[in-house]
């Protein structure tokens, strides 16, 4: 599994809404982060490569509208595993926001809780 | 969905696209093959949007962001490729493990390196041209009085003077001393025929050659200077050494006569006390010494290389054993998607 870098995190979330090509993923990430994260082509395709290798995403052959789009573009979508990861990430993101707003406390690990399940 | 471009790109956009495509050469070949066209396409899209948004400034700003990204991600991809190669090495190490115990690796590498170094040294020693040496010795300062010839063999009462000896060494290497040697032995013609394809050498060239072929060495705490000459012919080496010593004696005699004159001349006249004779064996290369040095260097290098290779073999063995261990034994220290999804 690839390490959970910000790029991996945001690419998975960008694809959670549907399949996208590289440039659309890049713009989605920039929009969703308010322009804080602007990935370059190198970072984006490095991340896509790692996610493809981890079977989190896959290449899609479908084109939304071939007349409107350049046929050389490659589209990507989440796999089942990727969807589960994206959902988990959304929860993790929400938990992070809630934690920052002090709505919930810090997570307690099983090991720290003395093995209590 | 970004519509496909219907208008031709501006020159700046087209140039940027072409330049970026060239820069993709920084990535590993496999990555370039799989993602190069998509990356180039994406960058062209970015260029088009940047051009529409703010013309040249936006394009320049895009380049400022794209270049660090390109450098960083290409380095990461190369590192990733190296890691994949390391995995192959691990597999290889695992395959060879039963036959590549560290001590066996050490012995193999030691023998291989040792014989390679010794063989190379020996080969070079025997390929090098042989050179013979001839040595004459000159007493640069003699007895204190010229009245009694027997006093010439007595040492000076004054103490050893290194500056005087150094000055005499400089005089021996000067044109005033070497020029007559060249004339007497007709070295311009002889060496011209031998080394310059037949035509005579200029005196300055012959002096340069001659300087390289003589070695002057003071004998410690004495008034003696050793004049050593080298040549690929034994007779010539001796002839050169004697001619240089004689020329120096003549030069000193001339200058002493001019400066002092009269019976005190003998006081400063140098004397050849040993004449050079043709050597029976070549002095260069020193074959026994070279081979002994080769053996010593071979031992050291073989020890170092053997130890290094044995260390690597041991490390590879440990790595391959770890790779064979159950997957649960090695967790990635970083946060991975496994941790997040719980899968």
Tab-separated table of C-alpha atoms in Angstrom:
chain	number	residue	atom	x	y	z
A	1	UNK	CA	0.000	0.000	0.000
A	2	UNK	CA	1.259	3.488	-0.759
A	3	UNK	CA	1.972	5.795	2.165
A	4	UNK	CA	-0.905	8.164	2.860
A	5	UNK	CA	0.595	11.354	1.500
A	6	UNK	CA	-1.522	14.497	0.965
A	7	UNK	CA	-1.424	13.780	-2.777
A	8	UNK	CA	-2.823	10.254	-2.327
A	9	UNK	CA	-5.443	11.580	0.063
A	10	UNK	CA	-6.671	14.294	-2.291
A	11	UNK	CA	-6.570	12.192	-5.467
A	12	UNK	CA	-8.741	9.540	-3.803
A	13	UNK	CA	-11.194	12.181	-2.619
A	14	UNK	CA	-11.239	13.814	-6.068
A	15	UNK	CA	-12.172	10.497	-7.665
A	16	UNK	CA	-14.826	9.743	-5.062
A	17	UNK	CA	-17.319	11.839	-7.064
A	18	UNK	CA	-16.759	9.951	-10.298
A	19	UNK	CA	-14.184	9.200	-12.910
A	20	UNK	CA	-11.895	11.976	-14.037
A	21	UNK	CA	-8.910	12.524	-16.262
A	22	UNK	CA	-5.612	13.829	-14.950
A	23	UNK	CA	-6.214	17.517	-15.484
A	24	UNK	CA	-9.704	17.307	-13.978
A	25	UNK	CA	-8.285	15.582	-10.895
A	26	UNK	CA	-5.690	18.328	-10.593
A	27	UNK	CA	-8.311	21.085	-10.809
A	28	UNK	CA	-10.630	19.296	-8.397
A	29	UNK	CA	-7.838	19.050	-5.841
A	30	UNK	CA	-7.007	22.724	-6.285
A	31	UNK	CA	-10.671	23.713	-5.899
A	32	UNK	CA	-11.403	21.466	-2.925
A	33	UNK	CA	-8.380	22.763	-1.052
A	34	UNK	CA	-9.069	26.386	-1.918
A	35	UNK	CA	-5.919	26.527	-4.058
A	36	UNK	CA	-3.676	25.405	-1.200
A	37	UNK	CA	-2.602	22.271	-3.007
A	38	UNK	CA	-1.626	22.589	-6.643
A	39	UNK	CA	-0.148	19.380	-7.917
A	40	UNK	CA	2.160	19.353	-10.888
A	41	UNK	CA	1.959	16.703	-13.607
A	42	UNK	CA	4.875	14.806	-12.067
A	43	UNK	CA	3.336	14.515	-8.621
A	44	UNK	CA	-0.096	13.726	-10.014
A	45	UNK	CA	1.004	10.903	-12.281
A	46	UNK	CA	3.417	9.553	-9.654
A	47	UNK	CA	0.467	9.322	-7.274
A	48	UNK	CA	-1.771	7.789	-9.932
A	49	UNK	CA	0.906	5.197	-10.651
A	50	UNK	CA	1.135	4.189	-6.996
A	51	UNK	CA	-2.642	4.037	-6.636
A	52	UNK	CA	-2.931	1.911	-9.774
A	53	UNK	CA	-0.271	-0.450	-8.424
A	54	UNK	CA	-2.174	-0.655	-5.120
A	55	UNK	CA	-5.415	-1.410	-7.054
A	56	UNK	CA	-7.077	1.592	-5.438
A	57	UNK	CA	-7.918	3.104	-8.817
A	58	UNK	CA	-8.197	1.776	-12.341
A	59	UNK	CA	-8.158	3.179	-15.817
A	60	UNK	CA	-11.520	3.620	-17.455
A	61	UNK	CA	-12.191	3.099	-21.159
A	62	UNK	CA	-15.435	5.058	-21.175
A	63	UNK	CA	-15.569	8.635	-22.426
A	64	UNK	CA	-18.283	10.955	-21.074
A	65	UNK	CA	-18.699	12.603	-24.474
A	66	UNK	CA	-16.130	11.804	-27.148
A	67	UNK	CA	-17.101	14.904	-29.171
A	68	UNK	CA	-16.285	17.221	-26.308
A	69	UNK	CA	-13.158	15.526	-25.146
A	70	UNK	CA	-9.697	14.786	-26.424
A	71	UNK	CA	-9.573	11.047	-27.067
A	72	UNK	CA	-5.952	10.881	-25.885
A	73	UNK	CA	-7.008	11.650	-22.313
A	74	UNK	CA	-6.895	8.815	-19.830
A	75	UNK	CA	-9.691	8.563	-17.290
A	76	UNK	CA	-9.392	7.028	-13.849
A	77	UNK	CA	-11.960	5.759	-11.374
A	78	UNK	CA	-11.949	4.231	-7.934
A	79	UNK	CA	-12.005	0.463	-7.499
A	80	UNK	CA	-14.021	-1.154	-4.719
A	81	UNK	CA	-10.989	-0.990	-2.468
A	82	UNK	CA	-10.424	2.630	-3.455
A	83	UNK	CA	-14.031	3.499	-2.651
A	84	UNK	CA	-13.693	1.985	0.802
A	85	UNK	CA	-10.480	3.913	1.309
A	86	UNK	CA	-12.110	7.157	0.100
A	87	UNK	CA	-15.047	6.653	2.479
A	88	UNK	CA	-12.680	5.999	5.325
A	89	UNK	CA	-10.718	9.079	4.411
A	90	UNK	CA	-13.851	11.185	4.416
A	91	UNK	CA	-14.668	9.931	7.904
A	92	UNK	CA	-11.079	10.574	8.944
A	93	UNK	CA	-11.302	14.065	7.487
A	94	UNK	CA	-14.589	14.744	9.288
A	95	UNK	CA	-13.113	13.395	12.497
A	96	UNK	CA	-10.163	15.703	12.013
A	97	UNK	CA	-12.412	18.709	11.561
A	98	UNK	CA	-14.468	17.733	14.624
A	99	UNK	CA	-11.299	17.265	16.629
A	100	UNK	CA	-10.011	20.674	15.594
A	101	UNK	CA	-13.312	22.187	16.694
A	102	UNK	CA	-13.006	20.189	19.957
A	103	UNK	CA	-16.284	18.425	19.355
A	104	UNK	CA	-14.596	15.090	20.011
A	105	UNK	CA	-11.524	14.063	21.978
A	106	UNK	CA	-8.300	12.509	20.776
A	107	UNK	CA	-8.575	8.924	19.423
A	108	UNK	CA	-7.708	6.227	21.940
A	109	UNK	CA	-5.705	3.360	20.496
A	110	UNK	CA	-6.431	-0.184	21.594
A	111	UNK	CA	-2.863	-0.591	22.747
A	112	UNK	CA	-3.072	2.542	24.856
A	113	UNK	CA	-6.342	1.383	26.369
A	114	UNK	CA	-4.593	-1.623	27.861
A	115	UNK	CA	-5.892	-4.110	25.299
A	116	UNK	CA	-9.560	-3.435	25.924
A	117	UNK	CA	-11.638	-4.184	22.867
B	1	UNK	CA	-14.797	18.058	-18.797
B	2	UNK	CA	-12.309	20.268	-20.563
B	3	UNK	CA	-13.338	20.733	-24.182
B	4	UNK	CA	-10.864	19.644	-26.786
B	5	UNK	CA	-8.952	22.636	-28.181
B	6	UNK	CA	-10.407	23.960	-31.410
B	7	UNK	CA	-8.014	26.871	-31.940
B	8	UNK	CA	-4.328	26.439	-32.634
B	9	UNK	CA	-2.088	27.063	-29.624
B	10	UNK	CA	-0.091	30.255	-29.357
B	11	UNK	CA	3.616	29.994	-30.018
B	12	UNK	CA	4.444	30.286	-26.318
B	13	UNK	CA	2.051	27.459	-25.419
B	14	UNK	CA	3.346	25.233	-28.204
B	15	UNK	CA	6.946	25.958	-27.241
B	16	UNK	CA	6.231	25.270	-23.568
B	17	UNK	CA	4.598	21.976	-24.474
B	18	UNK	CA	7.554	20.909	-26.590
B	19	UNK	CA	10.046	21.971	-23.923
B	20	UNK	CA	8.208	20.067	-21.207
B	21	UNK	CA	8.110	16.999	-23.417
B	22	UNK	CA	11.900	17.215	-23.716
B	23	UNK	CA	12.259	17.612	-19.952
B	24	UNK	CA	10.337	14.391	-19.412
B	25	UNK	CA	13.625	12.688	-20.263
B	26	UNK	CA	14.470	13.234	-16.589
B	27	UNK	CA	12.083	10.425	-15.613
B	28	UNK	CA	12.917	6.716	-15.745
B	29	UNK	CA	12.252	5.118	-19.099
B	30	UNK	CA	9.374	2.937	-17.911
B	31	UNK	CA	7.605	5.855	-16.227
B	32	UNK	CA	8.081	7.954	-19.351
B	33	UNK	CA	6.651	5.214	-21.520
B	34	UNK	CA	3.568	4.717	-19.321
B	35	UNK	CA	2.798	8.291	-18.284
B	36	UNK	CA	4.900	10.599	-20.481
B	37	UNK	CA	2.208	11.356	-23.102
B	38	UNK	CA	-0.430	11.936	-20.410
B	39	UNK	CA	1.881	14.253	-18.470
B	40	UNK	CA	2.755	16.204	-21.598
B	41	UNK	CA	-0.944	16.471	-22.488
B	42	UNK	CA	-1.792	17.673	-18.999
B	43	UNK	CA	0.943	20.283	-19.060
B	44	UNK	CA	-0.265	21.546	-22.437
B	45	UNK	CA	-3.753	21.909	-20.948
B	46	UNK	CA	-2.306	23.840	-18.044
B	47	UNK	CA	-0.354	26.062	-20.442
B	48	UNK	CA	-3.464	26.813	-22.495
B	49	UNK	CA	-5.462	27.781	-19.395
B	50	UNK	CA	-2.604	29.854	-18.029
B	51	UNK	CA	-2.243	31.666	-21.358
B	52	UNK	CA	-5.949	32.433	-21.450
B	53	UNK	CA	-5.868	33.647	-17.849
B	54	UNK	CA	-2.896	35.969	-17.930
B	55	UNK	CA	-0.764	35.460	-21.029
B	56	UNK	CA	2.978	35.431	-20.465
B	57	UNK	CA	2.983	36.096	-16.723
B	58	UNK	CA	0.650	33.211	-15.949
B	59	UNK	CA	2.680	30.951	-18.187
B	60	UNK	CA	5.886	31.973	-16.448
B	61	UNK	CA	4.257	31.358	-13.066
B	62	UNK	CA	3.157	27.916	-14.252
B	63	UNK	CA	6.720	27.084	-15.248
B	64	UNK	CA	7.941	28.212	-11.831
B	65	UNK	CA	5.622	25.661	-10.244
B	66	UNK	CA	6.168	22.923	-12.819
B	67	UNK	CA	9.965	22.822	-12.701
B	68	UNK	CA	10.389	22.020	-8.982
B	69	UNK	CA	7.600	19.457	-9.353
B	70	UNK	CA	9.425	17.872	-12.269
B	71	UNK	CA	12.730	17.710	-10.389
B	72	UNK	CA	11.181	16.334	-7.211
B	73	UNK	CA	8.950	13.749	-8.843
B	74	UNK	CA	11.655	12.541	-11.255
B	75	UNK	CA	14.023	11.963	-8.330
B	76	UNK	CA	11.278	10.077	-6.495
B	77	UNK	CA	10.588	7.927	-9.539
B	78	UNK	CA	14.268	7.119	-9.924
B	79	UNK	CA	14.461	6.160	-6.253
B	80	UNK	CA	11.388	4.025	-6.670
B	81	UNK	CA	13.001	2.290	-9.645
B	82	UNK	CA	16.116	1.675	-7.579
B	83	UNK	CA	14.031	0.125	-4.826
B	84	UNK	CA	12.463	-2.221	-7.344
B	85	UNK	CA	15.938	-3.195	-8.484
B	86	UNK	CA	16.913	-3.818	-4.887
B	87	UNK	CA	14.019	-6.219	-4.604
B	88	UNK	CA	15.427	-8.106	-7.572
B	89	UNK	CA	18.795	-8.166	-5.824
B	90	UNK	CA	17.151	-9.543	-2.732
B	91	UNK	CA	15.582	-12.283	-4.779
B	92	UNK	CA	18.928	-13.058	-6.314
B	93	UNK	CA	20.543	-13.065	-2.883
B	94	UNK	CA	17.868	-15.458	-1.648
B	95	UNK	CA	18.476	-17.776	-4.578
B	96	UNK	CA	22.222	-17.801	-4.051
B	97	UNK	CA	22.127	-17.860	-0.278
B	98	UNK	CA	22.913	-21.548	0.228
B	99	UNK	CA	26.028	-21.223	-1.907
B	100	UNK	CA	27.170	-17.774	-0.850
B	101	UNK	CA	28.117	-17.933	2.798
B	102	UNK	CA	30.061	-14.761	3.724
B	103	UNK	CA	33.352	-16.597	4.299
B	104	UNK	CA	33.048	-18.244	0.879
B	105	UNK	CA	32.394	-14.867	-0.719
B	106	UNK	CA	35.373	-13.435	1.163
B	107	UNK	CA	37.685	-16.224	-0.025
B	108	UNK	CA	36.510	-15.966	-3.626
B	109	UNK	CA	36.827	-12.194	-3.801
B	110	UNK	CA	40.151	-12.230	-1.941
B	111	UNK	CA	41.740	-14.712	-4.353
B	112	UNK	CA	40.286	-12.945	-7.395
B	113	UNK	CA	41.404	-9.434	-6.374
B	114	UNK	CA	44.817	-10.573	-5.132
B	115	UNK	CA	45.689	-12.372	-8.339
B	116	UNK	CA	44.306	-9.561	-10.459
B	117	UNK	CA	46.436	-6.906	-8.722
B	118	UNK	CA	49.609	-9.024	-8.704
B	119	UNK	CA	49.156	-10.056	-12.331
B	120	UNK	CA	48.537	-6.467	-13.423
B	121	UNK	CA	51.576	-5.155	-11.518
B	122	UNK	CA	53.804	-7.898	-12.931
B	123	UNK	CA	52.554	-7.333	-16.451
B	124	UNK	CA	53.118	-3.576	-16.251
B	125	UNK	CA	56.578	-4.125	-14.746
B	126	UNK	CA	57.605	-6.349	-17.619
B	127	UNK	CA	56.050	-4.145	-20.277
B	128	UNK	CA	57.848	-0.989	-19.054
B	129	UNK	CA	60.985	-0.141	-21.058
B	130	UNK	CA	64.217	-1.018	-19.315
B	131	UNK	CA	66.623	1.699	-18.350
B	132	UNK	CA	70.281	1.406	-17.324
B	133	UNK	CA	72.039	3.711	-14.910
B	134	UNK	CA	75.566	5.075	-14.596
B	135	UNK	CA	76.851	6.901	-11.510
B	136	UNK	CA	79.798	9.235	-11.111
B	137	UNK	CA	80.728	10.973	-7.864
B	138	UNK	CA	82.232	14.412	-7.585
B	139	UNK	CA	83.958	16.038	-4.645
B	140	UNK	CA	82.799	19.593	-4.926
B	141	UNK	CA	85.211	21.255	-2.488
B	142	UNK	CA	88.727	20.158	-1.972
B	143	UNK	CA	91.672	20.684	0.325
B	144	UNK	CA	92.300	24.115	1.672
B	145	UNK	CA	95.658	24.784	0.017
B	146	UNK	CA	96.824	24.348	-3.509
B	147	UNK	CA	100.505	24.255	-2.536
B	148	UNK	CA	100.388	20.681	-1.297
B	149	UNK	CA	98.679	18.317	-3.781
B	150	UNK	CA	98.351	15.562	-1.150
B	151	UNK	CA	96.069	17.814	0.864
B	152	UNK	CA	93.431	17.443	-1.826
B	153	UNK	CA	92.192	14.303	-0.243
B	154	UNK	CA	91.822	15.855	3.195
B	155	UNK	CA	88.464	17.060	4.317
B	156	UNK	CA	87.782	20.710	4.820
B	157	UNK	CA	88.086	22.189	8.182
B	158	UNK	CA	84.955	24.228	7.680
B	159	UNK	CA	81.554	22.750	8.473
B	160	UNK	CA	79.141	21.252	5.957
B	161	UNK	CA	77.388	23.944	3.934
B	162	UNK	CA	74.063	22.804	2.442
B	163	UNK	CA	73.618	26.103	0.578
B	164	UNK	CA	76.897	25.652	-1.205
B	165	UNK	CA	75.935	22.098	-2.206
B	166	UNK	CA	72.529	23.254	-3.430
B	167	UNK	CA	74.209	25.951	-5.516
B	168	UNK	CA	76.513	23.393	-7.089
B	169	UNK	CA	73.528	21.169	-7.922
B	170	UNK	CA	71.929	24.109	-9.686
B	171	UNK	CA	75.148	24.782	-11.596
B	172	UNK	CA	75.348	21.167	-12.771
B	173	UNK	CA	71.823	21.424	-14.201
B	174	UNK	CA	72.588	24.702	-15.941
B	175	UNK	CA	73.122	25.197	-19.631
B	176	UNK	CA	76.701	26.244	-18.906
B	177	UNK	CA	77.484	22.696	-17.809
B	178	UNK	CA	75.056	20.665	-19.933
B	179	UNK	CA	75.751	22.628	-23.148
B	180	UNK	CA	79.327	21.338	-23.476
B	181	UNK	CA	78.096	17.789	-22.719
B	182	UNK	CA	75.717	18.039	-25.665
B	183	UNK	CA	78.472	19.344	-27.894
B	184	UNK	CA	81.033	16.756	-26.800
B	185	UNK	CA	78.708	13.794	-27.277
B	186	UNK	CA	76.958	15.345	-30.281
B	187	UNK	CA	73.618	14.642	-28.595
B	188	UNK	CA	71.623	16.945	-30.879
B	189	UNK	CA	72.292	14.624	-33.789
B	190	UNK	CA	72.373	11.321	-31.926
B	191	UNK	CA	69.122	11.880	-30.053
B	192	UNK	CA	67.556	13.627	-33.039
B	193	UNK	CA	68.161	10.499	-35.096
B	194	UNK	CA	66.819	8.313	-32.312
B	195	UNK	CA	63.852	10.279	-31.017
B	196	UNK	CA	62.910	12.890	-33.639
B	197	UNK	CA	62.819	10.846	-36.804
B	198	UNK	CA	66.279	11.749	-38.106
B	199	UNK	CA	66.531	15.550	-37.958
B	200	UNK	CA	68.797	17.147	-35.334
B	201	UNK	CA	67.230	18.464	-32.141
B	202	UNK	CA	67.608	22.025	-30.957
B	203	UNK	CA	69.996	22.450	-28.039
B	204	UNK	CA	67.169	23.603	-25.779
B	205	UNK	CA	65.229	20.412	-26.565
B	206	UNK	CA	68.274	18.250	-25.952
B	207	UNK	CA	68.933	20.016	-22.650
B	208	UNK	CA	65.355	19.299	-21.588
B	209	UNK	CA	65.804	15.633	-22.500
B	210	UNK	CA	69.141	15.453	-20.746
B	211	UNK	CA	67.762	17.005	-17.561
B	212	UNK	CA	65.146	14.293	-17.425
B	213	UNK	CA	67.856	11.665	-17.728
B	214	UNK	CA	70.151	12.823	-14.971
B	215	UNK	CA	69.622	12.655	-11.268
B	216	UNK	CA	71.763	14.647	-8.864
B	217	UNK	CA	71.942	13.705	-5.246
B	218	UNK	CA	74.216	15.084	-2.515
B	219	UNK	CA	75.720	12.454	-0.221
B	220	UNK	CA	74.590	13.457	3.242
B	221	UNK	CA	77.081	15.322	5.473
B	222	UNK	CA	79.843	15.181	2.858
B	223	UNK	CA	81.057	17.387	0.027
B	224	UNK	CA	80.165	14.680	-2.461
B	225	UNK	CA	77.572	14.880	-5.224
B	226	UNK	CA	76.335	11.790	-6.976
B	227	UNK	CA	75.655	12.291	-10.706
B	228	UNK	CA	73.433	9.557	-12.019
B	229	UNK	CA	72.387	9.228	-15.659
B	230	UNK	CA	69.838	6.915	-17.254
B	231	UNK	CA	69.591	5.535	-20.734
B	232	UNK	CA	68.234	2.476	-22.497
B	233	UNK	CA	71.873	1.653	-23.382
B	234	UNK	CA	74.266	0.871	-20.504
B	235	UNK	CA	77.290	2.479	-22.193
B	236	UNK	CA	75.439	5.686	-22.931
B	237	UNK	CA	74.251	6.004	-19.329
B	238	UNK	CA	77.823	5.798	-18.049
B	239	UNK	CA	79.049	8.142	-20.767
B	240	UNK	CA	76.432	10.745	-19.870
B	241	UNK	CA	77.206	10.621	-16.146
B	242	UNK	CA	80.952	10.977	-16.746
B	243	UNK	CA	80.489	13.756	-19.291
B	244	UNK	CA	78.284	15.779	-16.932
B	245	UNK	CA	80.715	15.339	-14.042
B	246	UNK	CA	83.658	16.333	-16.234
B	247	UNK	CA	81.852	19.326	-17.674
B	248	UNK	CA	81.038	20.534	-14.183
B	249	UNK	CA	84.667	20.182	-13.104
B	250	UNK	CA	85.838	22.115	-16.161
B	251	UNK	CA	83.255	24.832	-15.585
B	252	UNK	CA	84.273	25.238	-11.922
B	253	UNK	CA	87.894	25.355	-12.897
B	254	UNK	CA	87.248	28.064	-15.469
B	255	UNK	CA	85.221	30.228	-13.114
B	256	UNK	CA	87.711	29.804	-10.261
B	257	UNK	CA	90.579	30.838	-12.563
B	258	UNK	CA	88.697	33.887	-13.660
B	259	UNK	CA	87.758	34.946	-10.137
B	260	UNK	CA	90.861	34.110	-8.114
B	261	UNK	CA	93.663	33.041	-10.378
B	262	UNK	CA	97.160	31.930	-9.416
B	263	UNK	CA	98.045	29.045	-7.152
B	264	UNK	CA	94.894	29.215	-5.020
B	265	UNK	CA	92.794	27.888	-7.919
B	266	UNK	CA	93.074	24.308	-6.780
B	267	UNK	CA	91.342	25.227	-3.547
B	268	UNK	CA	87.924	25.414	-5.228
B	269	UNK	CA	88.362	22.855	-7.993
B	270	UNK	CA	86.023	19.875	-7.819
B	271	UNK	CA	87.318	16.429	-8.449
B	272	UNK	CA	85.744	13.331	-9.970
B	273	UNK	CA	86.376	10.642	-7.409
B	274	UNK	CA	84.293	7.876	-9.020
B	275	UNK	CA	83.709	7.444	-12.728
B	276	UNK	CA	80.594	5.753	-14.004
B	277	UNK	CA	80.820	2.307	-15.551
B	278	UNK	CA	78.159	0.655	-17.745
B	279	UNK	CA	75.648	-1.225	-15.612
B	280	UNK	CA	75.121	-4.935	-16.060
B	281	UNK	CA	71.430	-4.898	-15.112
B	282	UNK	CA	68.728	-2.363	-15.764
B	283	UNK	CA	67.920	-0.128	-12.814
B	284	UNK	CA	64.440	0.756	-14.020
B	285	UNK	CA	61.996	-0.807	-13.556
B	286	UNK	CA	63.034	-2.345	-10.288
B	287	UNK	CA	61.320	-5.657	-10.933
B	288	UNK	CA	61.666	-7.322	-7.512
B	289	UNK	CA	60.555	-4.137	-5.745
B	290	UNK	CA	57.606	-3.598	-8.094
B	291	UNK	CA	56.408	-7.174	-7.683
B	292	UNK	CA	56.812	-6.991	-3.900
B	293	UNK	CA	54.793	-3.760	-3.853
B	294	UNK	CA	52.192	-5.414	-6.083
B	295	UNK	CA	51.887	-8.311	-3.657
B	296	UNK	CA	51.521	-5.942	-0.708
B	297	UNK	CA	48.927	-3.809	-2.511
B	298	UNK	CA	47.136	-6.953	-3.680
B	299	UNK	CA	46.904	-8.250	-0.104
B	300	UNK	CA	45.477	-4.965	1.180
B	301	UNK	CA	43.000	-4.513	-1.658
B	302	UNK	CA	41.945	-8.154	-1.554
B	303	UNK	CA	41.323	-7.916	2.200
B	304	UNK	CA	39.251	-4.756	1.783
B	305	UNK	CA	37.276	-6.025	-1.209
B	306	UNK	CA	36.727	-9.449	0.363
B	307	UNK	CA	35.490	-7.943	3.619
B	308	UNK	CA	33.182	-5.542	1.761
B	309	UNK	CA	31.698	-8.259	-0.424
B	310	UNK	CA	31.295	-10.618	2.523
B	311	UNK	CA	29.464	-7.831	4.364
B	312	UNK	CA	27.167	-7.284	1.396
B	313	UNK	CA	26.544	-11.035	1.081
B	314	UNK	CA	25.658	-11.239	4.767
B	315	UNK	CA	23.350	-8.224	4.453
B	316	UNK	CA	21.650	-9.668	1.363
B	317	UNK	CA	21.210	-12.950	3.187
B	318	UNK	CA	19.573	-11.220	6.143
B	319	UNK	CA	17.320	-9.220	3.815
B	320	UNK	CA	16.218	-12.269	1.879
B	321	UNK	CA	15.491	-14.171	5.096
B	322	UNK	CA	13.379	-11.235	6.252
B	323	UNK	CA	11.560	-11.230	2.900
B	324	UNK	CA	10.734	-14.903	3.399
B	325	UNK	CA	9.232	-14.200	6.835
B	326	UNK	CA	5.428	-13.981	7.216
B	327	UNK	CA	3.956	-10.676	6.004
B	328	UNK	CA	2.941	-9.615	9.490
B	329	UNK	CA	6.574	-9.470	10.544
B	330	UNK	CA	7.411	-6.259	8.781
B	331	UNK	CA	5.040	-3.380	9.097
B	332	UNK	CA	5.572	-0.150	7.193
B	333	UNK	CA	6.483	2.494	9.718
B	334	UNK	CA	4.569	5.169	7.837
B	335	UNK	CA	0.859	5.637	7.745
B	336	UNK	CA	-0.547	3.633	4.851
B	337	UNK	CA	-3.972	3.192	3.407
B	338	UNK	CA	-4.097	-0.139	5.256
B	339	UNK	CA	-4.091	1.759	8.527
B	340	UNK	CA	-6.838	4.026	7.347
B	341	UNK	CA	-9.138	1.438	5.841
B	342	UNK	CA	-8.365	-1.229	8.396
B	343	UNK	CA	-8.004	-3.753	5.575
